[in-house]
Short mmCIF file of C-alpha atoms in Angstrom, two decimals:
data_model
loop_
_atom_site.label_atom_id
_atom_site.label_comp_id
_atom_site.label_asym_id
_atom_site.label_seq_id
_atom_site.Cartn_x
_atom_site.Cartn_y
_atom_site.Cartn_z
CA MET T 130 4.05 -5.00 18.62
CA ALA T 131 7.01 -7.06 17.42
CA ILE T 132 5.35 -11.08 18.09
CA LYS T 133 8.14 -13.26 18.09
CA TYR T 134 6.46 -16.37 16.75
CA PRO T 135 7.73 -19.64 18.64
CA ASN T 136 8.38 -22.60 16.68
CA GLY T 137 5.00 -24.90 15.91
CA HIS T 138 3.06 -21.35 15.75
CA LEU T 139 0.53 -20.35 13.88
CA PRO T 140 0.09 -23.43 12.15
CA LEU T 141 -2.24 -22.93 10.13
CA TYR T 142 -0.64 -19.54 9.35
CA ASN T 143 2.51 -21.79 8.80
CA GLU T 144 0.11 -24.13 6.63
CA VAL T 145 -1.10 -21.37 4.13
CA ARG T 146 2.58 -19.87 4.01
CA LYS T 147 3.69 -23.12 2.95
CA LYS T 148 1.61 -23.41 -0.06
CA GLN T 149 2.38 -19.61 -1.08
CA LEU T 150 5.53 -20.47 -1.10
CA LYS T 151 5.57 -23.63 -2.72
CA ARG T 152 6.88 -22.41 -5.73
CA ALA T 153 10.00 -20.94 -4.44
CA SER T 154 13.15 -22.89 -5.38
CA GLN T 155 14.91 -22.52 -1.86
CA LYS T 156 18.10 -22.45 -3.69
CA THR T 157 16.62 -18.92 -5.45
CA THR T 158 15.49 -16.13 -3.51
CA PHE T 159 12.44 -15.30 -2.49
CA SER T 160 12.08 -13.01 -4.81
CA ASN T 161 12.32 -14.82 -7.62
CA ARG T 162 9.55 -16.94 -7.37
CA GLY T 163 7.88 -15.37 -10.17
CA MET T 164 4.95 -15.16 -10.26
CA ARG T 165 4.16 -14.61 -13.89
CA PHE T 166 0.92 -12.85 -13.85
CA GLU T 167 1.69 -11.09 -11.34
CA GLU T 168 5.02 -9.95 -12.78
CA ALA T 169 2.29 -9.11 -16.46
CA ILE T 170 0.31 -6.81 -13.92
CA ASN T 171 3.02 -4.84 -12.57
CA GLN T 172 4.13 -3.76 -16.21
CA SER T 173 0.62 -3.48 -17.39
CA ASN T 174 0.43 -1.23 -13.58
CA ASP T 175 4.41 0.93 -15.19
CA TYR T 176 2.68 1.38 -18.71
CA TYR T 177 -0.56 3.09 -17.52
CA LEU T 178 1.84 5.51 -15.16
CA ASN T 179 4.27 5.62 -17.86
CA HIS T 180 1.62 6.64 -20.56
CA GLY T 181 -0.52 9.65 -18.09
CA ILE T 182 -2.96 6.78 -17.88
CA ALA T 183 -3.40 5.66 -14.16
CA VAL T 184 -1.59 5.14 -10.94
CA ILE T 185 -1.43 2.34 -9.77
CA HIS T 186 1.00 0.03 -7.03
CA LYS T 187 1.77 -3.15 -6.15
CA LYS T 188 1.73 -2.80 -1.95
CA PRO T 189 4.78 -3.90 -0.69
CA THR T 190 4.43 -7.37 0.97
CA PRO T 191 3.90 -6.86 5.00
CA VAL T 192 6.48 -8.27 6.98
CA GLN T 193 7.27 -8.12 11.31
CA ILE T 194 10.70 -6.81 11.41
CA VAL T 195 11.43 -8.94 14.97
CA LYS T 196 15.75 -7.68 14.57
CA VAL T 197 17.91 -5.07 12.94
CA ASP T 198 21.39 -4.66 12.47
CA TYR T 199 23.11 -1.88 12.11
CA PRO T 200 26.44 -2.35 11.11
CA LYS T 201 29.12 0.59 10.24
CA ARG T 202 29.27 2.46 7.11
CA SER T 203 26.82 0.42 5.27
CA ALA T 204 23.19 -0.34 5.24
CA ALA T 205 20.73 -1.45 7.66
CA VAL T 206 20.11 -5.26 8.08
CA ILE T 207 17.09 -6.80 8.96
CA LYS T 208 17.97 -10.14 10.09
CA GLU T 209 14.39 -11.62 11.75
CA ALA T 210 11.50 -10.91 9.85
CA TYR T 211 7.60 -12.81 9.10
CA PHE T 212 5.64 -12.84 6.74
CA LYS T 213 2.28 -11.26 8.17
CA ASP T 214 -1.04 -11.50 6.68
CA ALA T 215 -1.78 -9.09 4.03
CA SER T 216 -5.14 -6.99 5.40
CA THR T 217 -6.30 -5.53 2.76
CA THR T 218 -5.60 -6.27 -1.20
CA ASP T 219 -2.87 -6.04 -2.88
CA TYR T 220 -3.05 -3.85 -5.32
CA ASN T 221 -5.20 0.09 -5.28
CA GLY T 222 -4.57 3.56 -6.88
CA VAL T 223 -6.51 6.74 -8.74
CA TYR T 224 -7.74 6.10 -12.06
CA GLN T 225 -10.08 9.16 -13.16
CA GLY T 226 -10.36 10.84 -9.92
CA HIS T 227 -11.90 6.92 -8.39
CA TYR T 228 -10.32 4.52 -6.73
CA LEU T 229 -9.25 1.35 -8.25
CA ASP T 230 -8.26 -2.00 -5.28
CA PHE T 231 -8.18 -5.16 -6.68
CA GLU T 232 -6.03 -8.67 -5.53
CA ALA T 233 -4.75 -10.28 -8.80
CA LYS T 234 -5.74 -14.09 -8.45
CA GLU T 235 -4.59 -17.00 -10.75
CA THR T 236 -5.67 -21.05 -10.80
CA LYS T 237 -4.87 -23.95 -13.04
CA ASN T 238 -8.73 -24.80 -12.20
CA LYS T 239 -10.48 -25.00 -15.80
CA THR T 240 -14.07 -25.02 -14.55
CA SER T 241 -13.93 -22.90 -11.41
CA PHE T 242 -12.36 -20.38 -9.02
CA PRO T 243 -12.07 -21.30 -5.53
CA LEU T 244 -13.16 -18.75 -3.28
CA GLN T 245 -10.86 -20.32 -0.67
CA ASN T 246 -8.22 -18.70 -2.35
CA LEU T 247 -9.17 -14.86 -0.90
CA HIS T 248 -8.60 -14.48 2.77
CA GLU T 249 -11.25 -13.47 4.56
CA HIS T 250 -9.89 -10.08 5.88
CA GLN T 251 -9.60 -9.74 2.39
CA ILE T 252 -13.52 -10.41 1.47
CA ASN T 253 -13.87 -7.56 4.04
CA HIS T 254 -11.25 -5.20 2.97
CA MET T 255 -13.59 -5.70 -0.70
CA ARG T 256 -16.76 -5.31 1.31
CA GLN T 257 -15.39 -1.71 2.53
CA CYS T 258 -14.17 -0.41 0.06
CA LEU T 259 -17.38 -1.13 -2.25
CA THR T 260 -19.45 1.03 0.40
CA HIS T 261 -17.50 4.09 0.12
CA GLN T 262 -17.96 4.21 -3.71
CA GLY T 263 -14.06 2.55 -4.72
CA ILE T 264 -14.02 0.89 -8.17
CA CYS T 265 -13.02 -2.73 -6.39
CA PHE T 266 -12.63 -6.06 -7.99
CA ILE T 267 -10.64 -9.34 -9.29
CA LEU T 268 -7.92 -10.03 -11.88
CA LEU T 269 -8.75 -13.72 -12.46
CA TRP T 270 -6.25 -15.83 -15.21
CA PHE T 271 -7.66 -19.07 -16.13
CA SER T 272 -3.62 -20.75 -16.53
CA SER T 273 -4.99 -23.51 -18.20
CA LEU T 274 -7.20 -21.77 -20.39
CA ASN T 275 -5.33 -19.02 -21.07
CA ARG T 276 -8.27 -17.11 -19.75
CA CYS T 277 -8.43 -13.82 -17.74
CA PHE T 278 -10.98 -12.14 -16.79
CA LEU T 279 -12.11 -8.90 -14.21
CA ILE T 280 -15.25 -9.81 -11.66
CA ASP T 281 -16.68 -6.66 -9.23
CA SER T 282 -15.71 -7.51 -5.79
CA GLN T 283 -19.73 -7.19 -5.42
CA TYR T 284 -20.38 -10.87 -6.75
CA ILE T 285 -17.29 -12.10 -5.14
CA VAL T 286 -18.38 -10.45 -1.79
CA GLU T 287 -22.37 -11.75 -2.44
CA ALA T 288 -20.67 -15.60 -3.60
CA TRP T 289 -18.47 -15.56 -0.21
CA GLU T 290 -21.64 -14.64 2.01
CA LYS T 291 -24.10 -16.91 0.48
CA GLN T 292 -22.28 -20.65 -0.28
CA GLU T 293 -21.12 -22.84 2.45
CA ILE T 294 -17.94 -22.97 3.08
CA GLU T 295 -17.29 -26.13 1.33
CA ARG T 296 -18.50 -24.73 -1.98
CA LYS T 297 -17.26 -21.74 -1.99
CA SER T 298 -16.03 -21.03 -5.24
CA LEU T 299 -17.39 -19.35 -8.58
CA SER T 300 -18.39 -21.87 -11.80
CA LEU T 301 -16.13 -20.58 -15.13
CA THR T 302 -19.90 -20.35 -16.55
CA GLN T 303 -21.16 -18.00 -13.65
CA ILE T 304 -18.20 -15.84 -14.22
CA GLU T 305 -18.22 -15.63 -18.33
CA LYS T 306 -22.18 -13.83 -17.33
CA ILE T 307 -21.04 -11.43 -14.81
CA GLY T 308 -17.33 -11.14 -15.56
CA ILE T 309 -15.57 -9.16 -18.31
CA GLU T 310 -12.46 -10.87 -20.68
CA ILE T 311 -9.84 -9.57 -21.19
CA THR T 312 -8.01 -10.24 -23.97
CA VAL T 313 -3.80 -10.38 -22.85
CA GLY T 314 -2.13 -8.45 -25.23
CA ILE T 315 1.87 -6.54 -25.38
CA ALA T 316 1.66 -3.12 -24.62
CA PRO T 317 -0.18 -2.89 -22.15
CA ARG T 318 -0.30 -7.27 -20.64
CA ILE T 319 -3.25 -7.17 -19.47
CA PRO T 320 -4.97 -3.85 -20.57
CA PHE T 321 -7.92 -3.77 -17.40
CA ILE T 322 -8.45 -0.24 -17.79
CA LYS T 323 -10.55 -1.44 -20.92
CA ALA T 324 -12.85 -3.34 -18.63
CA VAL T 325 -12.73 -1.27 -15.23
CA ASP T 326 -14.17 1.64 -17.63
CA GLN T 327 -17.52 -0.75 -18.53
CA LEU T 328 -17.24 -1.69 -14.86
CA ILE T 329 -17.67 2.26 -13.91
CA GLU T 330 -20.25 2.29 -16.71
CA SER T 331 -22.41 0.02 -15.85
CA LYS T 332 -21.78 0.89 -12.13
CA GLU T 333 -22.78 4.70 -13.11
CA LYS T 334 -26.02 3.41 -15.43
CA MET H 98 15.72 -8.25 -7.97
CA ALA H 99 17.64 -9.73 -5.40
CA ILE H 100 20.38 -7.44 -4.49
CA LYS H 101 21.84 -7.87 -1.74
CA TYR H 102 23.95 -4.60 -0.42
CA PRO H 103 27.66 -4.88 -0.26
CA ASN H 104 29.16 -3.13 3.02
CA GLY H 105 29.90 0.65 1.91
CA HIS H 106 26.96 0.72 -1.03
CA LEU H 107 24.11 3.13 -1.12
CA PRO H 108 25.70 5.46 1.39
CA LEU H 109 23.17 8.35 1.22
CA TYR H 110 20.48 5.88 1.37
CA ASN H 111 22.51 5.01 4.59
CA GLU H 112 22.38 7.80 5.49
CA VAL H 113 18.87 9.51 5.04
CA ARG H 114 18.41 4.96 7.28
CA LYS H 115 19.92 5.81 9.99
CA LYS H 116 18.41 9.16 10.57
CA GLN H 117 14.82 7.71 10.44
CA LEU H 118 15.88 4.91 12.76
CA LYS H 119 17.72 7.57 15.22
CA ARG H 120 15.06 7.51 17.51
CA ALA H 121 15.29 3.72 17.78
CA SER H 122 16.79 1.74 20.83
CA GLN H 123 18.90 -0.30 19.11
CA LYS H 124 17.57 -2.53 22.48
CA THR H 125 14.01 -2.66 21.43
CA THR H 126 12.97 -3.84 18.57
CA PHE H 127 12.14 -1.58 15.37
CA SER H 128 8.95 -2.26 15.59
CA ASN H 129 8.62 -0.03 19.04
CA ARG H 130 10.35 2.92 17.54
CA GLY H 131 7.00 4.81 18.56
CA MET H 132 6.83 7.70 15.89
CA ARG H 133 3.71 9.15 17.78
CA PHE H 134 2.96 11.08 15.14
CA GLU H 135 2.16 8.20 12.51
CA GLU H 136 0.90 6.30 15.95
CA ALA H 137 -2.08 8.91 16.04
CA ILE H 138 -2.85 8.56 12.64
CA ASN H 139 -3.11 5.32 12.38
CA GLN H 140 -5.58 4.96 15.23
CA SER H 141 -7.74 8.16 13.79
CA ASN H 142 -7.47 5.42 10.23
CA ASP H 143 -8.53 2.96 13.10
CA TYR H 144 -11.66 4.91 14.48
CA TYR H 145 -12.47 6.20 10.26
CA LEU H 146 -12.91 2.32 9.63
CA ASN H 147 -15.04 1.46 12.30
CA HIS H 148 -17.43 4.13 12.14
CA GLY H 149 -17.83 3.59 8.40
CA ILE H 150 -16.00 7.01 7.52
CA ALA H 151 -13.52 5.63 5.63
CA VAL H 152 -11.14 3.19 4.84
CA ILE H 153 -7.28 4.64 4.30
CA HIS H 154 -4.00 2.07 4.90
CA LYS H 155 -0.95 2.96 6.03
CA LYS H 156 1.39 0.54 3.52
CA PRO H 157 3.83 -1.43 4.84
CA THR H 158 6.96 -1.01 5.18
CA PRO H 159 8.58 -1.26 1.24
CA VAL H 160 11.69 -4.02 2.46
CA GLN H 161 13.88 -6.32 -0.37
CA ILE H 162 13.98 -9.90 1.17
CA VAL H 163 17.51 -11.97 0.21
CA LYS H 164 17.30 -14.51 2.32
CA VAL H 165 14.54 -16.90 3.99
CA ASP H 166 14.41 -19.64 5.97
CA TYR H 167 11.81 -22.07 6.11
CA PRO H 168 12.24 -24.56 9.70
CA LYS H 169 9.70 -27.45 9.69
CA ARG H 170 7.36 -27.20 11.91
CA SER H 171 7.53 -24.06 12.11
CA ALA H 172 6.83 -20.36 10.66
CA ALA H 173 9.26 -19.11 7.51
CA VAL H 174 11.75 -16.66 9.01
CA ILE H 175 13.45 -13.71 7.17
CA LYS H 176 16.91 -13.88 7.47
CA GLU H 177 18.08 -11.09 5.39
CA ALA H 178 16.48 -8.08 4.31
CA TYR H 179 16.98 -4.79 3.63
CA PHE H 180 14.86 -1.25 3.98
CA LYS H 181 14.12 0.51 0.67
CA ASP H 182 13.08 3.40 -0.30
CA ALA H 183 9.03 3.90 -0.53
CA SER H 184 8.49 4.93 -3.96
CA THR H 185 4.68 6.49 -2.93
CA THR H 186 3.42 8.36 -0.06
CA ASP H 187 3.02 6.07 2.92
CA TYR H 188 -0.99 5.88 2.79
CA ASN H 189 -4.09 5.74 0.53
CA GLY H 190 -7.49 5.02 0.65
CA VAL H 191 -11.10 5.39 -0.44
CA TYR H 192 -13.17 8.78 0.68
CA GLN H 193 -16.50 9.01 -0.24
CA GLY H 194 -16.19 7.06 -3.65
CA HIS H 195 -12.27 9.45 -3.47
CA TYR H 196 -8.79 8.57 -3.77
CA LEU H 197 -6.91 9.79 -1.50
CA ASP H 198 -3.39 9.82 -0.62
CA PHE H 199 -1.31 11.02 1.79
CA GLU H 200 2.26 11.20 3.43
CA ALA H 201 3.05 12.21 7.57
CA LYS H 202 5.43 14.30 8.55
CA GLU H 203 6.93 15.13 11.86
CA THR H 204 8.94 18.36 12.38
CA LYS H 205 9.83 20.15 15.75
CA ASN H 206 11.41 23.68 13.70
CA LYS H 207 9.27 25.84 14.64
CA THR H 208 8.56 28.11 11.91
CA SER H 209 9.23 26.34 8.28
CA PHE H 210 8.89 22.84 7.42
CA PRO H 211 11.36 21.83 5.43
CA LEU H 212 11.13 20.51 2.31
CA GLN H 213 14.25 17.78 1.87
CA ASN H 214 11.79 15.91 4.92
CA LEU H 215 10.49 14.58 1.58
CA HIS H 216 11.98 12.72 -1.37
CA GLU H 217 11.55 13.83 -5.09
CA HIS H 218 9.93 10.43 -6.01
CA GLN H 219 7.54 11.17 -3.41
CA ILE H 220 7.13 14.28 -4.42
CA ASN H 221 6.65 12.65 -8.34
CA HIS H 222 4.43 10.35 -7.12
CA MET H 223 1.89 13.50 -5.75
CA ARG H 224 2.49 14.76 -8.80
CA GLN H 225 0.99 12.32 -10.33
CA CYS H 226 -1.85 11.43 -8.17
CA LEU H 227 -2.83 15.10 -8.78
CA THR H 228 -3.25 14.74 -12.52
CA HIS H 229 -5.07 11.96 -11.46
CA GLN H 230 -7.78 13.72 -9.95
CA GLY H 231 -6.66 12.10 -6.60
CA ILE H 232 -7.07 13.83 -3.19
CA CYS H 233 -3.07 14.33 -1.77
CA PHE H 234 -1.84 16.19 0.68
CA ILE H 235 0.36 16.20 3.47
CA LEU H 236 -0.65 16.07 7.55
CA LEU H 237 2.17 18.05 8.67
CA TRP H 238 2.61 18.24 12.73
CA PHE H 239 4.88 21.18 14.14
CA SER H 240 5.23 19.05 17.88
CA SER H 241 6.91 22.44 19.33
CA LEU H 242 4.06 24.25 18.88
CA ASN H 243 1.58 21.43 18.96
CA ARG H 244 0.33 22.43 16.04
CA CYS H 245 -1.59 20.63 12.97
CA PHE H 246 -2.02 21.63 9.10
CA LEU H 247 -3.25 19.37 6.41
CA ILE H 248 -1.33 21.10 3.35
CA ASP H 249 -2.55 20.33 0.18
CA SER H 250 -0.30 18.59 -2.35
CA GLN H 251 -0.96 20.69 -5.18
CA TYR H 252 1.14 23.56 -3.34
CA ILE H 253 4.29 21.32 -2.41
CA VAL H 254 5.09 20.10 -5.00
CA GLU H 255 4.80 24.40 -6.97
CA ALA H 256 6.97 25.22 -3.57
CA TRP H 257 9.06 22.00 -5.04
CA GLU H 258 9.23 23.06 -8.06
CA LYS H 259 10.29 26.53 -7.80
CA GLN H 260 12.26 26.68 -5.64
CA GLU H 261 16.60 26.76 -4.74
CA ILE H 262 17.51 23.45 -4.06
CA GLU H 263 19.05 25.22 -0.18
CA ARG H 264 15.47 27.48 0.44
CA LYS H 265 13.11 24.46 0.05
CA SER H 266 10.87 25.10 2.59
CA LEU H 267 7.18 26.22 3.39
CA SER H 268 7.50 29.15 5.89
CA LEU H 269 4.32 28.89 8.81
CA THR H 270 3.39 32.28 7.96
CA GLN H 271 2.95 30.67 4.28
CA ILE H 272 1.64 27.09 5.77
CA GLU H 273 -1.26 29.22 7.50
CA LYS H 274 -2.44 31.12 4.95
CA ILE H 275 -3.08 27.71 2.54
CA GLY H 276 -3.33 24.61 4.87
CA ILE H 277 -5.97 23.77 7.21
CA GLU H 278 -5.64 23.13 10.36
CA ILE H 279 -6.59 20.58 12.27
CA THR H 280 -7.44 20.85 16.44
CA VAL H 281 -5.94 17.46 17.71
CA GLY H 282 -8.66 15.50 19.41
CA ILE H 283 -9.97 12.63 21.33
CA ALA H 284 -11.88 10.15 18.96
CA PRO H 285 -10.70 10.20 16.25
CA ARG H 286 -7.10 11.81 17.55
CA ILE H 287 -6.39 13.65 14.66
CA PRO H 288 -9.41 14.36 12.69
CA PHE H 289 -8.50 15.08 9.17
CA ILE H 290 -11.10 14.47 7.73
CA LYS H 291 -13.46 17.48 8.10
CA ALA H 292 -10.05 19.35 6.75
CA VAL H 293 -10.70 16.43 3.65
CA ASP H 294 -14.58 17.69 3.59
CA GLN H 295 -12.80 20.83 2.56
CA LEU H 296 -10.54 19.79 1.12
CA ILE H 297 -12.93 18.48 -1.79
CA GLU H 298 -15.41 21.68 -0.98
CA SER H 299 -12.49 24.62 -2.63
CA LYS H 300 -11.53 21.91 -5.30
CA GLU H 301 -15.01 21.54 -6.82
CA LYS H 302 -15.90 25.77 -7.00
#
């Protein structure tokens, strides 16, 4: 299904994408948009991989490829493509036989995490993974507070289902209760596997 | 890291990519290249998802994005991007709490599966997943024979390590012994979860 989006199509999608790309200077390339929390997680994943602790990878950005050139004697060049909404979460992998699945989110908010940072299909994906006994969570970074939490997706899904659309958020007070706080370190930078151990332990009880 | 590959760069990569894209008519879009076995697996994954049996997704094609345009009032357009080698396998997900990880391969060969269809980094990824107790395998389609097998990645990794580069292949006779044959059906088209059950059972013994 190669859909070429005409001008003006998918305005909502476009608004969302614009917000996502807001940080990217148009002079620099897209890949430099510098999501620092994401980088810290990627480096932590590298650490866990290299130390034989867990195999976790970030999924590639989903792209709808429309036009490809095949110049002679050089690599194929994609000349036209569009960003697609991710249908799942950003990260998954394996840890001690467990299926891990998570999304990394950053907020400047100091008192709550607004759930509109998540998409409906991501919530659905979390719900499905939970049903199949996956270890599913969100890594949340309060950038203004310098605090990091792992939140079991179970709570996210419940909050999403319970609340009215306008109010969808988890307060910091709630997060302090239901989440597992992660102290940011050096190697790995986000030592989230310790929190995963706690999560698995609490699920097995 | 936004690397613009100059002409003539990455010749080997380019050859591999050309072979992969051989089927794609340059008149049609890339997305229509029609890997039929892959489609059958994707539909089987949809079936498993919709029937609440397993959550398995194909990872997006890894793409190095170099240039993006942000036209007013329409979606961001990727104007220059390059295919990257996949660092992992194509599919992963969760089934009854188990981490599943696999690659789908098709061969016209009637007597063996040449291992050069796989990349070194995919072998490494399989090795890592196996270490962490993932359920890791290859779904292999002998298109000339109309036969489908699930092969535990353990055998693939061993064959890769044992054999000389020129001879890297698994004969059909070997595959009939070590693999689990899958009878292609209607819904799901590739009922591989049955074979996964067998694989898990044999691992638990």
